[in-house]
XYZ file of C-alpha atoms in Angstrom:
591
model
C 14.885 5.642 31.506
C 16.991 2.511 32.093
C 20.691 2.145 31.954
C 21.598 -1.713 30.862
C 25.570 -2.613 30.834
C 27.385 -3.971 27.686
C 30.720 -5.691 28.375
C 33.343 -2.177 29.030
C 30.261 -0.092 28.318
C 27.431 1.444 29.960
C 24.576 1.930 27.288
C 21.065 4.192 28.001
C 18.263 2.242 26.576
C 14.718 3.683 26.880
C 11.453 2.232 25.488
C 9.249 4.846 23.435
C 6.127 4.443 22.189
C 3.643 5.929 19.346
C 0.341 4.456 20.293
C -1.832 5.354 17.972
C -0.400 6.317 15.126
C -3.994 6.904 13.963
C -4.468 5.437 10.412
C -8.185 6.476 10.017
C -9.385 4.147 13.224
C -6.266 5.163 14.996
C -5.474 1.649 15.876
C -1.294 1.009 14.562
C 0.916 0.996 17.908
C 4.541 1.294 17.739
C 6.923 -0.003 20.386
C 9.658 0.396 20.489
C 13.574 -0.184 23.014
C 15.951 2.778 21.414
C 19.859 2.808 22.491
C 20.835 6.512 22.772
C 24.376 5.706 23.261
C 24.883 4.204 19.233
C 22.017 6.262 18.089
C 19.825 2.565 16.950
C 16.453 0.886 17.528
C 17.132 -2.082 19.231
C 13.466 -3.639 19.162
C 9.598 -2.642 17.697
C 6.826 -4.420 18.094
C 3.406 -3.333 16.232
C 0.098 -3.479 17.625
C -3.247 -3.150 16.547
C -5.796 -3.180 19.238
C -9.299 -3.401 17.242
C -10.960 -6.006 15.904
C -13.943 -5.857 13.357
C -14.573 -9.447 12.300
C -15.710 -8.834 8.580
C -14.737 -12.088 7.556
C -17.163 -13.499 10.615
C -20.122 -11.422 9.036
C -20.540 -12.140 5.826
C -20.631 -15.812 6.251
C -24.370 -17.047 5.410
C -24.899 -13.483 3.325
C -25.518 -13.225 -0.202
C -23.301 -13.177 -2.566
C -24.359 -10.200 -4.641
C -23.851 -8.051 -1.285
C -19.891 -8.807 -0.769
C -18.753 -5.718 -2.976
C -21.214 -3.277 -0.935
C -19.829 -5.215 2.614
C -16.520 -4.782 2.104
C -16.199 -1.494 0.692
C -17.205 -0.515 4.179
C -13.812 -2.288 5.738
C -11.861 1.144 5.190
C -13.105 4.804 4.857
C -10.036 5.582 2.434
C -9.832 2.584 0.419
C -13.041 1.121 0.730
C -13.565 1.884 -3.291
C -10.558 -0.665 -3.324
C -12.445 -3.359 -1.797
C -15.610 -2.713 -3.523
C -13.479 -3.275 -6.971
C -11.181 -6.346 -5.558
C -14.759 -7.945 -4.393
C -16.191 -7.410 -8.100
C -13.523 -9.010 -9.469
C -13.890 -12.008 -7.050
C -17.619 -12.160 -7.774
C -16.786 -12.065 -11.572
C -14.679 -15.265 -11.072
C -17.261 -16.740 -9.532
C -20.230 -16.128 -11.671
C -18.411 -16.254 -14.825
C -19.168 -13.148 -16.079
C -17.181 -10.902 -18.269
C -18.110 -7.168 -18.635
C -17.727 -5.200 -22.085
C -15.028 -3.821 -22.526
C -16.371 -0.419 -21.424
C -17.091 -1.928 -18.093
C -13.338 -2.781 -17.646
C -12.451 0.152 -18.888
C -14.469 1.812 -16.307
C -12.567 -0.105 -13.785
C -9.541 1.135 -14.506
C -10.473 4.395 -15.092
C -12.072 4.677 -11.299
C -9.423 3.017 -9.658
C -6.299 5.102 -11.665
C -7.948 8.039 -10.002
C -8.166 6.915 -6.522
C -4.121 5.995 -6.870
C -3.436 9.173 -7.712
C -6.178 10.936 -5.071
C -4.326 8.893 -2.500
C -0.979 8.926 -3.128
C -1.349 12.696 -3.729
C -2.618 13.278 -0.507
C -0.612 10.733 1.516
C 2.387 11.994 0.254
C 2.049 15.726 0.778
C -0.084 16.254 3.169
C 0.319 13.062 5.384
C 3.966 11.446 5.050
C 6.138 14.413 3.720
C 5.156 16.805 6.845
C 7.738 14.443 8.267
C 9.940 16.022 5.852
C 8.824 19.624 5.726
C 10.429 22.682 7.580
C 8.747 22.936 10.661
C 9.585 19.293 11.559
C 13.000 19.199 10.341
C 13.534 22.477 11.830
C 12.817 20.707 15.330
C 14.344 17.692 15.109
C 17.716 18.264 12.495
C 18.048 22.353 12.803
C 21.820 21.639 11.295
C 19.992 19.867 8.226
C 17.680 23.184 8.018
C 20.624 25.252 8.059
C 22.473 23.451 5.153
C 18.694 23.409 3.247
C 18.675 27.053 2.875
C 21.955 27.413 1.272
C 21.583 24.599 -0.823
C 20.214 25.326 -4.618
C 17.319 22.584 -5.915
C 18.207 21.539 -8.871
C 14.844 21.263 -10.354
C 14.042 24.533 -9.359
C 12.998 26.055 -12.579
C 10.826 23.262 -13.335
C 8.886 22.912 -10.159
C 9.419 26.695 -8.577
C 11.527 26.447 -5.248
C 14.787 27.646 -5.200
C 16.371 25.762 -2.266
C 15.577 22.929 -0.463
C 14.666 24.758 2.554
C 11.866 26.326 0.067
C 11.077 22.765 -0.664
C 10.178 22.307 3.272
C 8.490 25.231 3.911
C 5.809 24.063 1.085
C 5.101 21.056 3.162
C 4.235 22.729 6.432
C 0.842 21.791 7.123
C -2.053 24.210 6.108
C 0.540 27.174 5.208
C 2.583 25.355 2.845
C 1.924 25.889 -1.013
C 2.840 22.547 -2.052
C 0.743 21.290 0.857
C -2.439 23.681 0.115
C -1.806 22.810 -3.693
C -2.527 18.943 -3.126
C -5.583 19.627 -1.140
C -6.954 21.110 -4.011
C -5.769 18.320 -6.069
C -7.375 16.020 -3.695
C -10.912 17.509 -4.600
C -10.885 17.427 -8.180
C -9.056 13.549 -8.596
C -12.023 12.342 -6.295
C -14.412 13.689 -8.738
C -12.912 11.802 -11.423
C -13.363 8.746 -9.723
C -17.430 9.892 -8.897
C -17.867 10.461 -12.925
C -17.488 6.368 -13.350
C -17.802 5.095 -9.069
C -20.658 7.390 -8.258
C -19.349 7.721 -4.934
C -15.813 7.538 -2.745
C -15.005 5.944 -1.151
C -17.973 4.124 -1.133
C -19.249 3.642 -4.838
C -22.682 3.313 -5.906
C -22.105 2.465 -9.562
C -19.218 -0.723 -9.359
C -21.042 -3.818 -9.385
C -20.226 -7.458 -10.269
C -20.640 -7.628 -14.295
C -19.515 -4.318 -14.694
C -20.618 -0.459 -14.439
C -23.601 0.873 -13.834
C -22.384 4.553 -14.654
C -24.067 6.140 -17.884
C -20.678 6.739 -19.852
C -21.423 8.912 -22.347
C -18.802 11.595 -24.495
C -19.169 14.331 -21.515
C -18.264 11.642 -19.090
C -14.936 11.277 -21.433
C -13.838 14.770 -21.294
C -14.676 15.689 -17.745
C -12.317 13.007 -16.965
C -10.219 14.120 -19.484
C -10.056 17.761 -18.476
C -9.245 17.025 -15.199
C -6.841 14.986 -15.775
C -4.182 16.875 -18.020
C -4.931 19.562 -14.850
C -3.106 16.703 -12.600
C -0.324 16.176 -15.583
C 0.472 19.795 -14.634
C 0.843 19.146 -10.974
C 2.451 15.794 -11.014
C 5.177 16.753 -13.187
C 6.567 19.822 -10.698
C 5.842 16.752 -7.512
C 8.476 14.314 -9.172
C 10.952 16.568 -9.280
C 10.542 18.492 -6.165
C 10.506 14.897 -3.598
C 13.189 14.209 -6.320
C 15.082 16.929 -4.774
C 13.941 16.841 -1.305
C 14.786 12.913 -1.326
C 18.375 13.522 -3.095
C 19.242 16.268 -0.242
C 18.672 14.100 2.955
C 20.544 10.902 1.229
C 23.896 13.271 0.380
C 23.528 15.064 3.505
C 23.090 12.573 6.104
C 25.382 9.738 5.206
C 23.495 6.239 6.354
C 20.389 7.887 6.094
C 19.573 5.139 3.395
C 19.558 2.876 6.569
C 16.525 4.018 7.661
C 13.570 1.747 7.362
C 15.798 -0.486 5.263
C 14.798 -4.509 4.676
C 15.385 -6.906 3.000
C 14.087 -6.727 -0.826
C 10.823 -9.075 0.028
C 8.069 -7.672 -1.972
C 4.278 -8.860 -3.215
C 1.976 -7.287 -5.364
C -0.975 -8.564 -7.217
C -0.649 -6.310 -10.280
C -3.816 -3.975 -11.114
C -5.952 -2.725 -14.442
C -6.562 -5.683 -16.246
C -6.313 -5.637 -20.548
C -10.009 -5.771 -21.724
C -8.993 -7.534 -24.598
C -7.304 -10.540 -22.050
C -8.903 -10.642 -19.558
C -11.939 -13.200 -18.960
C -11.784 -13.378 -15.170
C -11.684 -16.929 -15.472
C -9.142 -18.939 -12.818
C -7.654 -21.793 -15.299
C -6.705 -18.494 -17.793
C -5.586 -16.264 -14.902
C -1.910 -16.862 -14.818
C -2.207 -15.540 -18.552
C -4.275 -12.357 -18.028
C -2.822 -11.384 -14.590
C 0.463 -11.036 -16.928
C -1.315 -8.875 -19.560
C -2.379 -6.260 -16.233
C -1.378 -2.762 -16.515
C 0.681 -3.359 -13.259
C 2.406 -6.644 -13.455
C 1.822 -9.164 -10.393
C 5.099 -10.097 -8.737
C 6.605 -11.745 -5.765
C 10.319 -10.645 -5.315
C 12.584 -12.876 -2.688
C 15.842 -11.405 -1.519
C 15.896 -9.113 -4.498
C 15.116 -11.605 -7.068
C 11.753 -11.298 -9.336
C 10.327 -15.448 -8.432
C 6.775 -15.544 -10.126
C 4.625 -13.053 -12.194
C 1.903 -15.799 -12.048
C -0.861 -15.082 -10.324
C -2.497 -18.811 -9.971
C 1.103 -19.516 -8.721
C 1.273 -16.006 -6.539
C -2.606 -17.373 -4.887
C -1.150 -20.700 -4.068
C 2.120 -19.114 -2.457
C -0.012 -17.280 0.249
C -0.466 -18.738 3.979
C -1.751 -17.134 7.284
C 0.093 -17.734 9.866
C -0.806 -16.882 13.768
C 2.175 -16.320 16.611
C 1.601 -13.221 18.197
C -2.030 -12.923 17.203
C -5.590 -12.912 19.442
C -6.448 -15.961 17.512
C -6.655 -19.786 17.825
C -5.167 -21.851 15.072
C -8.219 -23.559 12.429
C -6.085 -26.741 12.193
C -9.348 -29.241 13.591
C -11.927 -27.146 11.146
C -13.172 -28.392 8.357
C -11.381 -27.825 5.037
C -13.173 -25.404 2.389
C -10.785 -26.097 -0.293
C -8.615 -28.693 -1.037
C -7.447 -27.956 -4.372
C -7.798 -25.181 -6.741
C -10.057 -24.957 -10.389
C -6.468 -26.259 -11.668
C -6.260 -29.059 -9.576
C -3.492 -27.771 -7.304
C -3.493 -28.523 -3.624
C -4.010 -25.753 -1.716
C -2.647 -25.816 1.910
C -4.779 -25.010 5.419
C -2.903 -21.956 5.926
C -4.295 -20.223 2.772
C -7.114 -18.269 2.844
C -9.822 -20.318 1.390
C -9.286 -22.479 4.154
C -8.551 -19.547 7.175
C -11.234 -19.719 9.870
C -11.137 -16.720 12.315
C -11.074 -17.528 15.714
C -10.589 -14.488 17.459
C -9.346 -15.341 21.283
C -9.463 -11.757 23.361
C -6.454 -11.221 25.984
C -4.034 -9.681 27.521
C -1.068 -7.999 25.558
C 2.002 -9.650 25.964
C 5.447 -8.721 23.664
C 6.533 -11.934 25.038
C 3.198 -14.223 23.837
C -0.020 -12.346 21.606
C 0.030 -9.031 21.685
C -2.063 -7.709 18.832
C -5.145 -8.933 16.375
C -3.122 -8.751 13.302
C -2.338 -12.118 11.803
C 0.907 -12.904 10.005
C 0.773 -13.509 5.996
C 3.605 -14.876 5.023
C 4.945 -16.089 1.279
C 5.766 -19.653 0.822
C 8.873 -20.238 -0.678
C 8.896 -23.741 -1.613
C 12.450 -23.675 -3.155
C 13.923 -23.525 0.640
C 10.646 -24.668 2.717
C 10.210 -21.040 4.172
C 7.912 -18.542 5.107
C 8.965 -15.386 3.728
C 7.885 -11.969 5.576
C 7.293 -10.153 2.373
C 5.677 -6.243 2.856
C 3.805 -4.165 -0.500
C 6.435 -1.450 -0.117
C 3.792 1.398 0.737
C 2.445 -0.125 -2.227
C 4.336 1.824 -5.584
C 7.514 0.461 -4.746
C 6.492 -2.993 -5.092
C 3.898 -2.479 -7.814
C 6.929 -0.610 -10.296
C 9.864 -2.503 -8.689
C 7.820 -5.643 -10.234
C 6.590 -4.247 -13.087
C 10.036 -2.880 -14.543
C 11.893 -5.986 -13.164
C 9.221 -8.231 -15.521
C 9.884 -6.046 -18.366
C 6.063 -7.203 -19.769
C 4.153 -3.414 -20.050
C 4.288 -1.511 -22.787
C 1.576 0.860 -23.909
C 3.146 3.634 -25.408
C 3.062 6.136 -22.631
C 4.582 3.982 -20.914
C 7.566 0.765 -21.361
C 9.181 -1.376 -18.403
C 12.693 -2.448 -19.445
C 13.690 -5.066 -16.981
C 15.664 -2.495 -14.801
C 13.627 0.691 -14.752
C 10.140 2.046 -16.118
C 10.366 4.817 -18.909
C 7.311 7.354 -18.885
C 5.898 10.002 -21.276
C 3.994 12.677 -19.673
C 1.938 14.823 -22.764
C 2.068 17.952 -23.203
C -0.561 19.337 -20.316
C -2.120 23.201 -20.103
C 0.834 24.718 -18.406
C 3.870 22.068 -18.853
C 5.204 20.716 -22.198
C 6.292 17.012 -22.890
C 8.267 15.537 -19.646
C 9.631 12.149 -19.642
C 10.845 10.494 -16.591
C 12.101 7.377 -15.890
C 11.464 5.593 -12.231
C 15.052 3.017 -12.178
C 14.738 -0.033 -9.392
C 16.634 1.222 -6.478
C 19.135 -0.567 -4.922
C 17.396 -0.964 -1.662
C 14.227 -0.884 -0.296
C 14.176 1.816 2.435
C 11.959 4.566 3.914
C 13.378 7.435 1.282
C 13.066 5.204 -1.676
C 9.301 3.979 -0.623
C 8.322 7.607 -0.892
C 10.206 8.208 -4.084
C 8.693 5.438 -5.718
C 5.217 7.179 -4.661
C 5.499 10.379 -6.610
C 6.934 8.500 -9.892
C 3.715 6.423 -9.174
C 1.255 9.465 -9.424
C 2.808 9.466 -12.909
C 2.337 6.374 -14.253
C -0.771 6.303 -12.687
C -1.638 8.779 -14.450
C -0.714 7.327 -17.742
C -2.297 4.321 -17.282
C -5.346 6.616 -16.938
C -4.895 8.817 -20.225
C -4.135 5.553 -22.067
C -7.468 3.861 -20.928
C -9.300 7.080 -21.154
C -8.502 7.232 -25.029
C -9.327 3.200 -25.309
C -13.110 4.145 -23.919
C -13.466 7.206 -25.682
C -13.533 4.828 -28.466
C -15.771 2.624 -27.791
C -18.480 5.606 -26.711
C -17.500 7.143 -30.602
C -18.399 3.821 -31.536
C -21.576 3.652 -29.779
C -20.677 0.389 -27.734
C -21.741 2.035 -24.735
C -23.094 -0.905 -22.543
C -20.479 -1.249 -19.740
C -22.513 -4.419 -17.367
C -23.860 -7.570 -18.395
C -26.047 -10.087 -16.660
C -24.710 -12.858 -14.167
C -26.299 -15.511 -12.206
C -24.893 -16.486 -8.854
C -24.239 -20.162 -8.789
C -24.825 -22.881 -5.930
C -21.473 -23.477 -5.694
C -18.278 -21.547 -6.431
C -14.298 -21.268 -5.231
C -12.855 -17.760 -6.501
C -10.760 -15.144 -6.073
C -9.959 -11.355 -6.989
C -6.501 -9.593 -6.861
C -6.231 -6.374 -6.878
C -3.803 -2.942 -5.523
C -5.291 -1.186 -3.095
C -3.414 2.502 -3.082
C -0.698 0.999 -0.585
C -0.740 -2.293 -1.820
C -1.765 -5.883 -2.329
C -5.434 -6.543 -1.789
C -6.772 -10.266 -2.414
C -10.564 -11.637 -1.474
C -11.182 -14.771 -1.437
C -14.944 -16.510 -1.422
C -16.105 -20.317 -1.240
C -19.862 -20.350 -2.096
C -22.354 -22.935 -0.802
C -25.910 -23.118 -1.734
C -25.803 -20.033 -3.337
C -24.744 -18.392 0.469
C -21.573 -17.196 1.253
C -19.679 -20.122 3.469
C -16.228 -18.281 3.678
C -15.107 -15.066 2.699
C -11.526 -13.806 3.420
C -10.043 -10.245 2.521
C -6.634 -9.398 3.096
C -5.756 -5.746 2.541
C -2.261 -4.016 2.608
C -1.805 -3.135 6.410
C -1.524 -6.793 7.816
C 1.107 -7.477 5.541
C 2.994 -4.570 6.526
C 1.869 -4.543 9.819
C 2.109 -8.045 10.802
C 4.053 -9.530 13.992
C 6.217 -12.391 14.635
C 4.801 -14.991 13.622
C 5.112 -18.749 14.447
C 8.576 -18.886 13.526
C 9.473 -15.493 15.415
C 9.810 -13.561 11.861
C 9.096 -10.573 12.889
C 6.447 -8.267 10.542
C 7.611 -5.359 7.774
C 7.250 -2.070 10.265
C 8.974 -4.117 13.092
C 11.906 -5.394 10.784
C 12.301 -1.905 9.109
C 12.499 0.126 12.473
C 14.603 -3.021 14.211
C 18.092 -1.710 13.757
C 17.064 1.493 11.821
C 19.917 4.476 12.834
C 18.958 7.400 14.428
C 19.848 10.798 12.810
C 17.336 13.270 14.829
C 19.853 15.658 17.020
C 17.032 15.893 19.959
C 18.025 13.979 22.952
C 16.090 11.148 24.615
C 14.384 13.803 26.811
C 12.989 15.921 23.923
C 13.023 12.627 21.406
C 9.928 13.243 18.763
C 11.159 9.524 16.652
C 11.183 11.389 13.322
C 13.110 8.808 11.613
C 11.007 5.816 13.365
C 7.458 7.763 12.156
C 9.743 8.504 8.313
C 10.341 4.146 8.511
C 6.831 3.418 9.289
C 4.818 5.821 7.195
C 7.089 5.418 4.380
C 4.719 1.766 4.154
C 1.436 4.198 3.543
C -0.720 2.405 6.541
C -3.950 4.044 5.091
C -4.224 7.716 7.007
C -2.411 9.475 9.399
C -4.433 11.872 11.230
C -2.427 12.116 14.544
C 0.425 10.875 16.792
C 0.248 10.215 20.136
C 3.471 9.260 22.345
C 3.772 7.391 25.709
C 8.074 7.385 26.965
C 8.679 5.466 29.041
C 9.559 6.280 32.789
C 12.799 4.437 34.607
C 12.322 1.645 36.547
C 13.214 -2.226 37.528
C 12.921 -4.218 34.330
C 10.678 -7.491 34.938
C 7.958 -8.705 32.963
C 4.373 -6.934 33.439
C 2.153 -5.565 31.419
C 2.210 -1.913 31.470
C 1.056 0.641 28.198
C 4.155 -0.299 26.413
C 4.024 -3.704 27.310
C 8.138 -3.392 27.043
C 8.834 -2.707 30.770
């Protein structure tokens, strides 16, 4: 513990730090300098501590192997990779699958969002939120919970809020034990066109390999309206959970609060637009199910993905890496005849430099992707938003998607949920908050499982039409070239997902894939912008009533899993002790 002295004012500052918080490899390290006395993070830092080296790999491999390669990056998303690598490998071989096969697509990757977010949300993030937590770190909240009527309570079944928490305690809750269930039967609907998650057997370049027949249809199908029943008591219920802590704890929409920078790449490309061809892409990407975005300061700036691709760079700063400036360049312009800049991908070669960590110098193997805002010569630290609050905030802001179930009107997105086994008709509307923050990260999750979910029944219906019609062929043949430059965008579950490929005699020469978590979890980079999770717990307020001595973080661990990073299986914390302040490296790295 360490007392530091403010002009007229003694302040207690102590470092804490959550190292891991395990997202599936356990690797995400929070750091963190907390001032008790005005109840505020001062400083974070986050750390990642592994290194895997995919991208060193696969150079020299074949082509045709990517998708199978890079589904193995992540054991919750790898079904993500697999279909962001097909699409790449479409661009490159010129291929374009029936429209079954893109239909298929769609319809496996609509049931991992709403697997995941599912899951994540009530059985990973919203423990934070449920009675046995809050009950330990806010027991004044707790009391005011159980005398305070949910107002959705005769749609999704709790009568209080306190109710509301006691569903989420893990492995005793309802809600909680509910979603597990849920978890099983989503993940099947995936299997019936991915074969496997989250490693599938049946997504391949050119298409599916599934046989989709009628029965395929309707076991999706059944399964399906069985979610429509669950989802539509979820929205409601974090609806309500959500509402209380904003009313009840003044500020609280302070916490994990940034700036509005936001990327996504859009997902579930049109069939009847899409040709995965580059020079056309800035006019399919726009016909996506999602719509790709990049948002600066709150302002929608491009829904063009060829423009989005040539916006990205990779910085270094804080990173175990050495700078690629003296390699050779891969690409110097794109299929357009842009100029693409040695920051962006096509052109990133990892040099991974092992050392010592150092908050002052490198201090994780995360590198820093960064926006390029051209308008003001910047760099913009831009995060996914846990991935559904950048995808809809995008989406309704573009006002482009309509399909019935489903209409984005420039300011909000306006959903129809069918009539489902249990549950009549529901619509909802999901309206573009007015900040992007830890609560409103979540929210945006559960609406999410909804129009997730519509996007699914609305495909669904598209390929039960073509099986009726007996075009049932859902791959077609490709040839891998000598030489290629390509691309594929896609969402993983908690956000933007891009590979990028250069082919050379027929061989892999570079192959760069840039998931969600070091967007989010990037640090400062060259220009000392620090990364999302540091900038959202930087300056976040602290409401938990525990004392530094008995200090769990709850609304540090709310800011940082309100991003989704993957999994959280654990926490483990390291305080730190008192003692002289000088630079050393220690566990923390902050004494």
């Amino acid at each position: 513990m360490a007392v530091e002295t403010r002009p007229g004012q003694k302040v207690l500052v102590k470092e804490m730090s959550w190292d891991p918080i395990t997202r599936i490899v356990g690797s995400l390290g929070i750091h963190t300098e907390i001032d008790f006395t005005n109840q505020q993070v001062l400083k974070c830092y986050s750390t990642s501590m592994i290194f895997r080296g995919f991208d060193i790999f696969m150079k020299g491999i074949d082509p045709r192997d990517a998708h199978f390669i890079t589904s193995r990056i992540c054991g919750i998303c790898g079904d993500n990779h697999c279909t962001c690598s097909c699409l790449n490998q479409n661009m490159a071989y010129g291929v374009k699958p029936p429209p079954l096969g893109d239909l298929a697509f769609n319809l496996a990757e609509t049931a991992d969002y709403i697997f995941d977010h599912a899951i994540f949300n009530d059985c990973m993030a919203n423990v934070d939120f449920c009675e046995q937590m809050v009950k330990e770190t806010n027991p004044t909240l707790l009391a005011t919970a159980e005398k305070t009527a949910a107002p959705g309570r005769d749609i999704h079944g709790f009568k209080t809020i306190a109710d509301i928490m006691r569903s989420l305690n893990p492995f005793t809750g309802e809600f909680y034990l509910e979603t597990l269930h849920v978890a099983r039967y989503t993940r099947e609907m995936y299997c019936l066109f991915g074969g496997r998650h989250t490693h599938p057997s049946t997504i391949m370049p050119g298409g599916c390999s599934a046989d989709i027949t009628h029965q395929t249809c309707t076991d999706y199908y059944v399964r399906l309206m069985r979610y429509f029943d669950y989802v539509k008591r979820s929205v409601p219920m974090h609806d309500d959970l959500y509402d209380f802590f904003l009313r009840e704890l003044p500020g609280y929409d302070m916490v994990g609060f940034r700036e509005t920078n936001l990327v996504n790449w859009g997902s579930f490309d049109d069939p009847d637009y899409v040709d995965y061809d580059y020079k056309n892409m800035t006019e399919w990407g726009r016909h996506r199910y999602i719509t790709p975005g990049v948002a600066f300061g709150g302002e929608l700036i491009s829904t063009d993905l060829v423009e989005i691709n040539l916006m990205i760079r990779i910085l270094l700063g804080s990173s175990y890496f050495d700078g690629w400036e003296n390699e050779p360049t891969f690409v110097d312009k794109d299929p357009l005849g842009n100029p693409v800049d040695k920051n962006h991908p096509w052109n990133k070669v990892t040099l991974p430099k092992p050392q010592k960590r150092d908050f002052t110098d490198k201090y994780t193997w995360v590198v820093s992707p960064r926006m390029y805002d051209k308008r003001t010569d910047t760099h913009v630290c831009c995060d996914t938003g846990g991935g559904p609050f950048a995808r809809q905030w995008c989406t309704a802001k573009a006002g482009l998607v309509d399909f019935g179930y489903a209409k984005a009107t420039g300011h909000s997105i306006q959903m129809v949920l069918p009539r489902s086994p249990n549950m009549p008709e529901m619509e909802l509307e999901w309206h573009v908050p007015e900040k992007s923050n830890a609560i409103e990260r979540d929210r945006a999750r559960t609406y999410h499982q909804a129009y997730s979910a519509l996007i699914a029944l609305h495909n669904l219906e598209r390929a039960m039409k073509e099986v009726q019609a007996g075009r049932t062929k859902s791959w077609n043949n490709f040839k891998v070239p000598d030489s290629a430059v390509s691309c594929g965008f896609h969402e993983a579950a908690r956000g933007v997902l891009s590979h990028h490929m250069v082919i050379r005699d027929g061989k892999i020469a570079n192959y760069q894939p840039y998931p969600p978590t070091p967007w989010n979890a990037s640090p400062r980079d060259v220009y000392g912008t620090p990364g999302p999770y540091e900038d959202a717990v930087q300056n976040t307020p602290i409401f938990e009533e525990n004392g530094p001595d008995k200090f769990k973080g709850i609304d540090i661990m709310r800011a940082v899993r309100s991003f989704d990073p993957c999994l959280p299986c654990g926490v483990h914390m390291y305080t730190g002790a008192g003692k002289v302040r000088k630079v050393m490296h220690t566990p923390t790295g902050l004494s």
